[in-house]
Coordinates of C-alpha atoms in Angstrom, one line a residue:
T217 CA 9.3 -1.3 -16.0
Y218 CA 11.3 -3.9 -18.1
F219 CA 7.9 -4.7 -20.4
A220 CA 8.5 -0.4 -20.7
L221 CA 12.0 -0.5 -21.7
K222 CA 11.5 -3.3 -24.8
Q223 CA 8.7 -1.6 -25.8
L224 CA 11.6 1.7 -26.0
G225 CA 14.1 -0.6 -27.7
D226 CA 15.7 -1.8 -25.0
A227 CA 17.3 -5.2 -25.9
P228 CA 16.7 -7.8 -23.6
S229 CA 20.8 -9.5 -24.0
E230 CA 21.3 -5.9 -22.6
A231 CA 22.8 -5.9 -19.0
H232 CA 20.6 -4.1 -16.6
M233 CA 17.4 -6.1 -19.2
A234 CA 19.4 -9.7 -18.2
R235 CA 19.8 -8.7 -13.9
A236 CA 16.1 -7.4 -14.5
R237 CA 14.5 -10.3 -16.5
R238 CA 16.7 -12.4 -13.1
F239 CA 15.5 -10.7 -10.8
I240 CA 11.4 -11.4 -12.2
L241 CA 11.8 -14.6 -12.3
S242 CA 13.1 -14.9 -9.0
Q243 CA 9.5 -13.3 -7.1
G244 CA 8.3 -16.0 -9.8
G245 CA 7.7 -14.6 -12.3
A246 CA 5.1 -11.8 -14.9
A247 CA 2.0 -13.8 -13.8
R248 CA 3.3 -13.1 -9.9
V249 CA 2.2 -9.3 -10.3
N250 CA -0.6 -7.1 -8.6
V251 CA -4.0 -6.7 -9.8
F252 CA -3.2 -3.5 -12.2
T253 CA -0.2 -4.9 -13.7
R254 CA -1.7 -8.6 -14.1
I255 CA -4.8 -5.8 -16.7
T256 CA -2.0 -4.0 -18.4
L257 CA -0.4 -7.5 -19.1
A258 CA -4.7 -8.6 -20.2
L259 CA -4.6 -5.0 -22.5
F260 CA -1.5 -6.2 -24.2
G261 CA -2.2 -9.9 -24.9
Q262 CA 0.4 -11.2 -22.7
I263 CA -2.1 -12.9 -20.1
S264 CA -5.6 -14.3 -21.5
W265 CA -8.4 -11.7 -19.6
K266 CA -9.3 -15.1 -17.6
T267 CA -6.8 -14.6 -15.9
T268 CA -8.2 -11.0 -14.4
P269 CA -10.0 -11.1 -11.5
A270 CA -13.5 -10.6 -12.0
M271 CA -14.4 -7.4 -12.5
P272 CA -18.7 -7.4 -14.0
V273 CA -19.3 -4.3 -14.7
E274 CA -23.2 -5.4 -13.5
I275 CA -21.3 -4.3 -10.3
M276 CA -22.8 -1.2 -12.6
L277 CA -26.5 -2.4 -12.5
L278 CA -26.4 -3.3 -7.5
P279 CA -28.7 -1.6 -5.6
K280 CA -27.4 1.2 -3.1
W281 CA -28.7 -1.7 -0.1
F282 CA -26.4 -4.4 -1.7
F283 CA -23.3 -5.4 0.8
F284 CA -21.1 -4.0 -2.7
H285 CA -22.0 -1.1 -4.3
L286 CA -19.8 1.6 -6.0
H287 CA -20.9 4.2 -3.3
K288 CA -19.1 2.6 -0.8
V289 CA -15.9 3.2 -1.5
S290 CA -13.9 6.0 -2.2
Y291 CA -14.7 7.8 -4.8
W292 CA -10.7 7.6 -5.9
S293 CA -11.8 4.1 -6.1
R294 CA -14.5 4.3 -8.2
T295 CA -12.2 7.5 -10.9
V296 CA -10.7 3.8 -11.4
I297 CA -12.8 1.0 -10.7
V298 CA -15.5 2.1 -12.9
P299 CA -13.1 3.0 -16.6
L300 CA -11.8 -0.6 -15.1
L301 CA -15.3 -2.6 -15.9
I302 CA -16.1 -1.8 -19.1
L303 CA -12.1 -2.8 -20.3
N304 CA -13.6 -5.8 -18.9
A305 CA -16.5 -5.9 -20.4
R306 CA -14.6 -4.8 -24.0
R307 CA -11.3 -7.1 -23.0
P308 CA -10.1 -5.0 -25.7
V309 CA -6.1 -6.3 -26.8
C310 CA -3.3 -4.4 -28.3
H311 CA -1.6 -7.0 -30.2
L312 CA 2.0 -6.8 -30.6
G313 CA 5.1 -8.6 -32.2
P314 CA 6.2 -11.8 -30.5
E315 CA 9.6 -9.5 -30.2
E316 CA 7.8 -6.8 -27.9
G317 CA 6.0 -9.7 -25.4
L318 CA 7.3 -11.0 -21.9
E319 CA 7.5 -14.5 -22.4
E320 CA 10.6 -14.7 -20.6
L321 CA 9.6 -13.1 -18.1
F322 CA 7.1 -16.0 -17.5
V323 CA 7.9 -19.0 -15.7
E324 CA 4.5 -20.9 -17.2
P325 CA 4.2 -20.1 -20.6
P326 CA 1.1 -17.2 -20.7
D327 CA -0.7 -19.2 -22.6
Q328 CA -0.8 -22.4 -20.6
I329 CA -2.4 -20.3 -17.1
R330 CA -5.5 -20.6 -16.0
H331 CA -5.5 -19.0 -11.9
L332 CA -3.5 -16.8 -10.9
D333 CA -4.8 -16.9 -7.3
R334 CA -4.4 -20.1 -5.4
L335 CA -6.0 -20.8 -2.5
T336 CA -4.1 -21.1 0.3
P337 CA -5.1 -22.3 4.1
K338 CA -5.3 -21.0 6.9
H339 CA -6.4 -17.7 4.7
L340 CA -10.3 -17.9 5.0
G341 CA -10.4 -14.1 3.6
K342 CA -8.4 -14.2 0.6
N343 CA -10.6 -17.7 -0.2
I344 CA -13.7 -16.6 0.0
F345 CA -12.3 -13.6 -3.0
I346 CA -11.0 -16.6 -4.8
L347 CA -14.0 -18.7 -5.1
L348 CA -16.3 -15.5 -5.9
D349 CA -13.9 -14.7 -8.6
R350 CA -14.1 -18.1 -10.5
T351 CA -18.1 -18.0 -9.5
L352 CA -18.0 -15.1 -11.2
K353 CA -16.1 -16.3 -14.6
L354 CA -17.8 -19.5 -14.5
I355 CA -21.4 -17.7 -14.3
D356 CA -20.2 -14.9 -16.8
P357 CA -20.7 -17.0 -20.6
V358 CA -24.2 -16.1 -19.2
M359 CA -25.1 -13.6 -18.3
N360 CA -28.4 -12.1 -19.4
R361 CA -26.3 -9.6 -23.0
T362 CA -29.8 -6.3 -22.0
A363 CA -28.5 -5.8 -19.4
R364 CA -24.3 -6.5 -20.0
D365 CA -24.6 -3.2 -21.8
K366 CA -26.8 -1.4 -19.9
A367 CA -24.0 -1.7 -17.2
V368 CA -21.5 -0.5 -19.3
Q369 CA -23.9 2.6 -20.6
L370 CA -24.2 3.4 -17.3
A371 CA -20.4 3.2 -16.5
E372 CA -19.7 5.4 -20.8
K373 CA -22.0 8.0 -18.8
W374 CA -20.7 7.7 -15.4
T375 CA -16.9 8.4 -16.3
L376 CA -18.2 11.3 -19.4
K377 CA -19.9 12.8 -16.4
R378 CA -17.1 13.0 -14.3
M379 CA -14.3 13.9 -17.2
Q380 CA -15.6 17.2 -18.0
G381 CA -13.5 18.1 -21.1
E382 CA -11.2 19.5 -19.0
G383 CA -8.7 17.8 -16.2
G384 CA -9.1 15.0 -16.2
L385 CA -11.1 12.4 -14.6
G386 CA -10.0 12.1 -10.4
A387 CA -6.6 13.7 -11.5
I388 CA -5.4 10.3 -11.4
F389 CA -3.8 9.2 -13.8
P390 CA -4.6 5.6 -12.8
A391 CA -8.2 6.9 -13.8
M392 CA -7.2 9.4 -16.4
A393 CA -5.5 6.5 -18.6
N394 CA -8.2 3.9 -18.0
A395 CA -10.6 6.3 -18.9
V396 CA -9.0 7.6 -22.3
M397 CA -8.7 3.4 -22.5
A398 CA -12.1 2.6 -21.7
L399 CA -13.5 5.7 -24.8
K400 CA -11.4 4.6 -27.3
T401 CA -12.6 0.9 -26.3
L402 CA -15.8 1.8 -26.8
G403 CA -15.1 4.0 -30.4
Y404 CA -14.9 7.8 -29.1
A405 CA -13.0 9.4 -32.1
E406 CA -9.4 11.3 -30.3
S407 CA -10.8 15.0 -31.2
H408 CA -13.3 14.1 -29.3
P409 CA -12.6 16.6 -26.2
D410 CA -13.3 13.9 -23.3
M411 CA -9.9 11.9 -25.1
V412 CA -7.9 15.0 -25.9

């Protein structure tokens, strides 16, 4: 909300903005947001894409018998995830001017943040996911580009098949917004029926 209001012209010095900023900082700052907000911050260049959870588009290539497969999550989740896989593979950034950014909401400078999720004693499940995330990020630079391109094409086809020019993807906002951003990133024209 703070970010949206700032983009609409509300000055950080206004009383409601100052109250919101104090609250956000008291909760650990903008680095403590949830996964979807973190991705939004990366889309707008406020944090590095490296700080978002690893979501390799190669998930599209996994066999159905694998312990994680898209058909093992709900349709709603798939409609949100698949376009995000495209965005994560391409990592687009809508650059903002310094006056439009959110640097004042970070406890530490955002360009110095490496890992937002921290290992926690006695939380084995969470720690396993954090270690998996870090491992996936380490191997990402050496992933096969042909496989990545094929996976992006599969994600694109999956998304288009479910948009069908009308009604949106899954009839829910996060999926539709992600799909439009993914198609824009892939170079679709504004006049394309699914973009419209």
